[in-house]
């Protein structure tokens, strides 16, 4: 069997479970015995920016343009950036707006990702039915392997 470089997509949201997913993605990349280094894509999906109405004279700027963004970004991406740097694994950060599951799935298909690593909060049956589960939707519709980290 030929072991080539793996493309690993990890969903980041700043939660403890996303930190666990980040650590697992780095372990996965380090564990690839191939001479070709795996690459990790860390994706932070922010909610859609609020739509402006005709009554808005000054629309709100996206969070990525706020003064607090640098500090918030550093806090959210700290674990994946630190672990990837220490392990010498190439890392690419993606910050996008939209539905988390949809954005992860689109990116995975476009970039031909080999595995998606994502945390699952285990909110329970009722909450999952009402709100939907990002990890469930990704696992159901992804065209690649999905590694779910449980809390």
PDB file of C-alpha atoms in Angstrom:
ATOM      1  CA  UNK A   1       0.000   0.000   0.000  1.00  0.00           C
ATOM      2  CA  UNK A   2       1.314   3.413  -0.952  1.00  0.00           C
ATOM      3  CA  UNK A   3       1.257   6.022   1.816  1.00  0.00           C
ATOM      4  CA  UNK A   4       1.085   9.482   0.346  1.00  0.00           C
ATOM      5  CA  UNK A   5       0.568  12.849   1.942  1.00  0.00           C
ATOM      6  CA  UNK A   6      -2.796  13.203   3.631  1.00  0.00           C
ATOM      7  CA  UNK A   7      -4.932  16.315   3.583  1.00  0.00           C
ATOM      8  CA  UNK A   8      -6.615  16.697   6.947  1.00  0.00           C
ATOM      9  CA  UNK A   9      -9.407  19.197   7.594  1.00  0.00           C
ATOM     10  CA  UNK A  10     -10.131  20.027  11.229  1.00  0.00           C
ATOM     11  CA  UNK A  11     -13.141  22.040  12.385  1.00  0.00           C
ATOM     12  CA  UNK A  12     -12.168  24.721  14.904  1.00  0.00           C
ATOM     13  CA  UNK A  13     -14.556  26.760  17.043  1.00  0.00           C
ATOM     14  CA  UNK A  14     -12.613  27.477  20.217  1.00  0.00           C
ATOM     15  CA  UNK A  15     -14.407  24.865  22.331  1.00  0.00           C
ATOM     16  CA  UNK A  16     -12.553  22.230  24.370  1.00  0.00           C
ATOM     17  CA  UNK A  17     -13.779  19.562  21.927  1.00  0.00           C
ATOM     18  CA  UNK A  18     -12.396  21.460  18.954  1.00  0.00           C
ATOM     19  CA  UNK A  19      -9.063  21.673  20.809  1.00  0.00           C
ATOM     20  CA  UNK A  20      -9.180  17.870  21.206  1.00  0.00           C
ATOM     21  CA  UNK A  21      -9.964  17.546  17.500  1.00  0.00           C
ATOM     22  CA  UNK A  22      -6.999  19.806  16.693  1.00  0.00           C
ATOM     23  CA  UNK A  23      -4.675  17.681  18.808  1.00  0.00           C
ATOM     24  CA  UNK A  24      -5.949  14.512  17.138  1.00  0.00           C
ATOM     25  CA  UNK A  25      -5.493  16.000  13.656  1.00  0.00           C
ATOM     26  CA  UNK A  26      -1.851  16.780  14.477  1.00  0.00           C
ATOM     27  CA  UNK A  27      -1.338  13.248  15.856  1.00  0.00           C
ATOM     28  CA  UNK A  28      -2.822  11.863  12.660  1.00  0.00           C
ATOM     29  CA  UNK A  29      -0.511  13.972  10.502  1.00  0.00           C
ATOM     30  CA  UNK A  30       2.566  13.056  12.558  1.00  0.00           C
ATOM     31  CA  UNK A  31       1.620   9.363  12.422  1.00  0.00           C
ATOM     32  CA  UNK A  32       1.735   9.257   8.626  1.00  0.00           C
ATOM     33  CA  UNK A  33       4.959   7.297   7.911  1.00  0.00           C
ATOM     34  CA  UNK A  34       5.178   8.562   4.340  1.00  0.00           C
ATOM     35  CA  UNK A  35       8.101  10.648   3.163  1.00  0.00           C
ATOM     36  CA  UNK A  36       5.508  13.228   2.113  1.00  0.00           C
ATOM     37  CA  UNK A  37       4.270  15.397   4.991  1.00  0.00           C
ATOM     38  CA  UNK A  38       0.571  15.573   5.629  1.00  0.00           C
ATOM     39  CA  UNK A  39      -1.066  18.990   5.610  1.00  0.00           C
ATOM     40  CA  UNK A  40      -3.693  20.262   8.017  1.00  0.00           C
ATOM     41  CA  UNK A  41      -6.375  22.756   7.082  1.00  0.00           C
ATOM     42  CA  UNK A  42      -7.977  24.333  10.162  1.00  0.00           C
ATOM     43  CA  UNK A  43     -11.351  25.861   9.385  1.00  0.00           C
ATOM     44  CA  UNK A  44     -13.177  28.338  11.583  1.00  0.00           C
ATOM     45  CA  UNK A  45     -16.718  28.918  10.347  1.00  0.00           C
ATOM     46  CA  UNK A  46     -18.332  32.074  11.666  1.00  0.00           C
ATOM     47  CA  UNK A  47     -22.085  32.657  11.495  1.00  0.00           C
ATOM     48  CA  UNK A  48     -23.392  34.524   8.500  1.00  0.00           C
ATOM     49  CA  UNK A  49     -23.030  38.262   8.905  1.00  0.00           C
ATOM     50  CA  UNK A  50     -26.401  39.833   9.738  1.00  0.00           C
ATOM     51  CA  UNK A  51     -28.245  41.057   6.701  1.00  0.00           C
ATOM     52  CA  UNK A  52     -28.600  44.790   6.426  1.00  0.00           C
ATOM     53  CA  UNK A  53     -32.005  46.330   6.005  1.00  0.00           C
ATOM     54  CA  UNK A  54     -32.921  49.682   4.547  1.00  0.00           C
ATOM     55  CA  UNK A  55     -33.098  51.087   8.102  1.00  0.00           C
ATOM     56  CA  UNK A  56     -29.395  50.365   8.701  1.00  0.00           C
ATOM     57  CA  UNK A  57     -27.381  53.452   7.923  1.00  0.00           C
ATOM     58  CA  UNK A  58     -24.103  52.023   9.167  1.00  0.00           C
ATOM     59  CA  UNK A  59     -23.957  48.253   8.700  1.00  0.00           C
ATOM     60  CA  UNK A  60     -22.090  46.285  11.339  1.00  0.00           C
ATOM     61  CA  UNK A  61     -18.590  45.247  10.299  1.00  0.00           C
ATOM     62  CA  UNK A  62     -17.787  41.529  10.235  1.00  0.00           C
ATOM     63  CA  UNK A  63     -16.129  40.252  13.392  1.00  0.00           C
ATOM     64  CA  UNK A  64     -12.878  39.722  11.491  1.00  0.00           C
ATOM     65  CA  UNK A  65     -12.620  43.489  11.051  1.00  0.00           C
ATOM     66  CA  UNK A  66     -13.124  44.337  14.731  1.00  0.00           C
ATOM     67  CA  UNK A  67     -10.423  45.426  17.170  1.00  0.00           C
ATOM     68  CA  UNK A  68     -11.028  42.319  19.266  1.00  0.00           C
ATOM     69  CA  UNK A  69     -10.523  39.913  16.334  1.00  0.00           C
ATOM     70  CA  UNK A  70      -6.754  39.430  16.752  1.00  0.00           C
ATOM     71  CA  UNK A  71      -7.159  38.413  20.395  1.00  0.00           C
ATOM     72  CA  UNK A  72     -10.183  36.229  19.681  1.00  0.00           C
ATOM     73  CA  UNK A  73      -8.471  34.551  16.708  1.00  0.00           C
ATOM     74  CA  UNK A  74      -5.362  33.841  18.795  1.00  0.00           C
ATOM     75  CA  UNK A  75      -7.457  32.281  21.564  1.00  0.00           C
ATOM     76  CA  UNK A  76      -9.508  30.118  19.177  1.00  0.00           C
ATOM     77  CA  UNK A  77      -6.599  28.897  17.040  1.00  0.00           C
ATOM     78  CA  UNK A  78      -3.932  28.686  19.762  1.00  0.00           C
ATOM     79  CA  UNK A  79      -3.934  24.878  20.170  1.00  0.00           C
ATOM     80  CA  UNK A  80      -3.817  23.964  16.476  1.00  0.00           C
ATOM     81  CA  UNK A  81      -1.158  26.571  15.649  1.00  0.00           C
ATOM     82  CA  UNK A  82       1.039  25.569  18.606  1.00  0.00           C
ATOM     83  CA  UNK A  83       0.727  21.800  18.057  1.00  0.00           C
ATOM     84  CA  UNK A  84       1.270  21.960  14.289  1.00  0.00           C
ATOM     85  CA  UNK A  85       4.320  24.215  14.685  1.00  0.00           C
ATOM     86  CA  UNK A  86       5.873  21.943  17.331  1.00  0.00           C
ATOM     87  CA  UNK A  87       5.300  18.881  15.139  1.00  0.00           C
ATOM     88  CA  UNK A  88       6.536  20.579  11.961  1.00  0.00           C
ATOM     89  CA  UNK A  89       3.253  19.958  10.154  1.00  0.00           C
ATOM     90  CA  UNK A  90       2.173  22.418   7.443  1.00  0.00           C
ATOM     91  CA  UNK A  91      -0.961  24.278   8.539  1.00  0.00           C
ATOM     92  CA  UNK A  92      -3.336  26.465   6.593  1.00  0.00           C
ATOM     93  CA  UNK A  93      -5.999  28.478   8.437  1.00  0.00           C
ATOM     94  CA  UNK A  94      -9.337  29.183   6.762  1.00  0.00           C
ATOM     95  CA  UNK A  95     -11.910  31.587   8.221  1.00  0.00           C
ATOM     96  CA  UNK A  96     -15.225  31.543   6.385  1.00  0.00           C
ATOM     97  CA  UNK A  97     -18.809  32.661   6.971  1.00  0.00           C
ATOM     98  CA  UNK A  98     -21.848  30.430   6.682  1.00  0.00           C
ATOM     99  CA  UNK A  99     -23.323  27.183   7.930  1.00  0.00           C
ATOM    100  CA  UNK A 100     -20.502  25.141   9.517  1.00  0.00           C
ATOM    101  CA  UNK A 101     -21.491  21.776   8.047  1.00  0.00           C
ATOM    102  CA  UNK A 102     -22.064  23.164   4.555  1.00  0.00           C
ATOM    103  CA  UNK A 103     -18.790  25.093   4.524  1.00  0.00           C
ATOM    104  CA  UNK A 104     -16.784  22.095   5.778  1.00  0.00           C
ATOM    105  CA  UNK A 105     -18.347  19.817   3.177  1.00  0.00           C
ATOM    106  CA  UNK A 106     -17.798  22.258   0.283  1.00  0.00           C
ATOM    107  CA  UNK A 107     -14.170  22.828   1.250  1.00  0.00           C
ATOM    108  CA  UNK A 108     -13.503  19.106   1.714  1.00  0.00           C
ATOM    109  CA  UNK A 109     -14.824  18.302  -1.734  1.00  0.00           C
ATOM    110  CA  UNK A 110     -13.098  21.232  -3.463  1.00  0.00           C
ATOM    111  CA  UNK A 111      -9.683  20.503  -1.888  1.00  0.00           C
ATOM    112  CA  UNK A 112     -10.014  16.692  -2.086  1.00  0.00           C
ATOM    113  CA  UNK A 113      -9.569  16.280   1.666  1.00  0.00           C
ATOM    114  CA  UNK A 114      -8.728  12.757   2.858  1.00  0.00           C
ATOM    115  CA  UNK A 115     -10.197  13.018   6.361  1.00  0.00           C
ATOM    116  CA  UNK A 116     -12.262  15.520   8.345  1.00  0.00           C
ATOM    117  CA  UNK A 117     -11.658  15.686  12.110  1.00  0.00           C
ATOM    118  CA  UNK A 118     -14.524  17.234  14.053  1.00  0.00           C
ATOM    119  CA  UNK A 119     -15.720  17.376  17.641  1.00  0.00           C
ATOM    120  CA  UNK A 120     -19.173  16.230  18.692  1.00  0.00           C
ATOM    121  CA  UNK A 121     -20.669  17.798  21.782  1.00  0.00           C
ATOM    122  CA  UNK A 122     -23.192  15.007  22.326  1.00  0.00           C
ATOM    123  CA  UNK A 123     -26.066  17.400  23.019  1.00  0.00           C
ATOM    124  CA  UNK A 124     -28.614  14.608  22.980  1.00  0.00           C
ATOM    125  CA  UNK A 125     -31.445  13.394  20.795  1.00  0.00           C
ATOM    126  CA  UNK A 126     -33.915  16.268  21.243  1.00  0.00           C
ATOM    127  CA  UNK A 127     -31.463  19.122  20.762  1.00  0.00           C
ATOM    128  CA  UNK A 128     -29.929  17.349  17.744  1.00  0.00           C
ATOM    129  CA  UNK A 129     -33.394  16.936  16.193  1.00  0.00           C
ATOM    130  CA  UNK A 130     -34.310  20.573  16.797  1.00  0.00           C
ATOM    131  CA  UNK A 131     -31.015  22.256  15.899  1.00  0.00           C
ATOM    132  CA  UNK A 132     -29.239  19.608  13.899  1.00  0.00           C
ATOM    133  CA  UNK A 133     -25.741  18.376  14.566  1.00  0.00           C
ATOM    134  CA  UNK A 134     -22.805  19.663  12.553  1.00  0.00           C
ATOM    135  CA  UNK A 135     -20.807  16.468  13.098  1.00  0.00           C
ATOM    136  CA  UNK A 136     -23.791  14.287  12.153  1.00  0.00           C
ATOM    137  CA  UNK A 137     -24.402  16.214   8.929  1.00  0.00           C
ATOM    138  CA  UNK A 138     -20.704  16.157   8.014  1.00  0.00           C
ATOM    139  CA  UNK A 139     -20.456  12.419   8.707  1.00  0.00           C
ATOM    140  CA  UNK A 140     -23.582  11.737   6.669  1.00  0.00           C
ATOM    141  CA  UNK A 141     -22.719  13.768   3.569  1.00  0.00           C
ATOM    142  CA  UNK A 142     -18.906  13.843   3.398  1.00  0.00           C
ATOM    143  CA  UNK A 143     -17.282  12.039   0.496  1.00  0.00           C
ATOM    144  CA  UNK A 144     -14.192  11.354   2.596  1.00  0.00           C
ATOM    145  CA  UNK A 145     -13.555   9.747   5.972  1.00  0.00           C
ATOM    146  CA  UNK A 146     -14.790  11.605   9.057  1.00  0.00           C
ATOM    147  CA  UNK A 147     -13.181  11.203  12.467  1.00  0.00           C
ATOM    148  CA  UNK A 148     -15.525  12.352  15.239  1.00  0.00           C
ATOM    149  CA  UNK A 149     -14.067  13.307  18.624  1.00  0.00           C
ATOM    150  CA  UNK A 150     -16.540  12.711  21.433  1.00  0.00           C
ATOM    151  CA  UNK A 151     -16.545  14.656  24.684  1.00  0.00           C
TER     152      UNK A 151
END
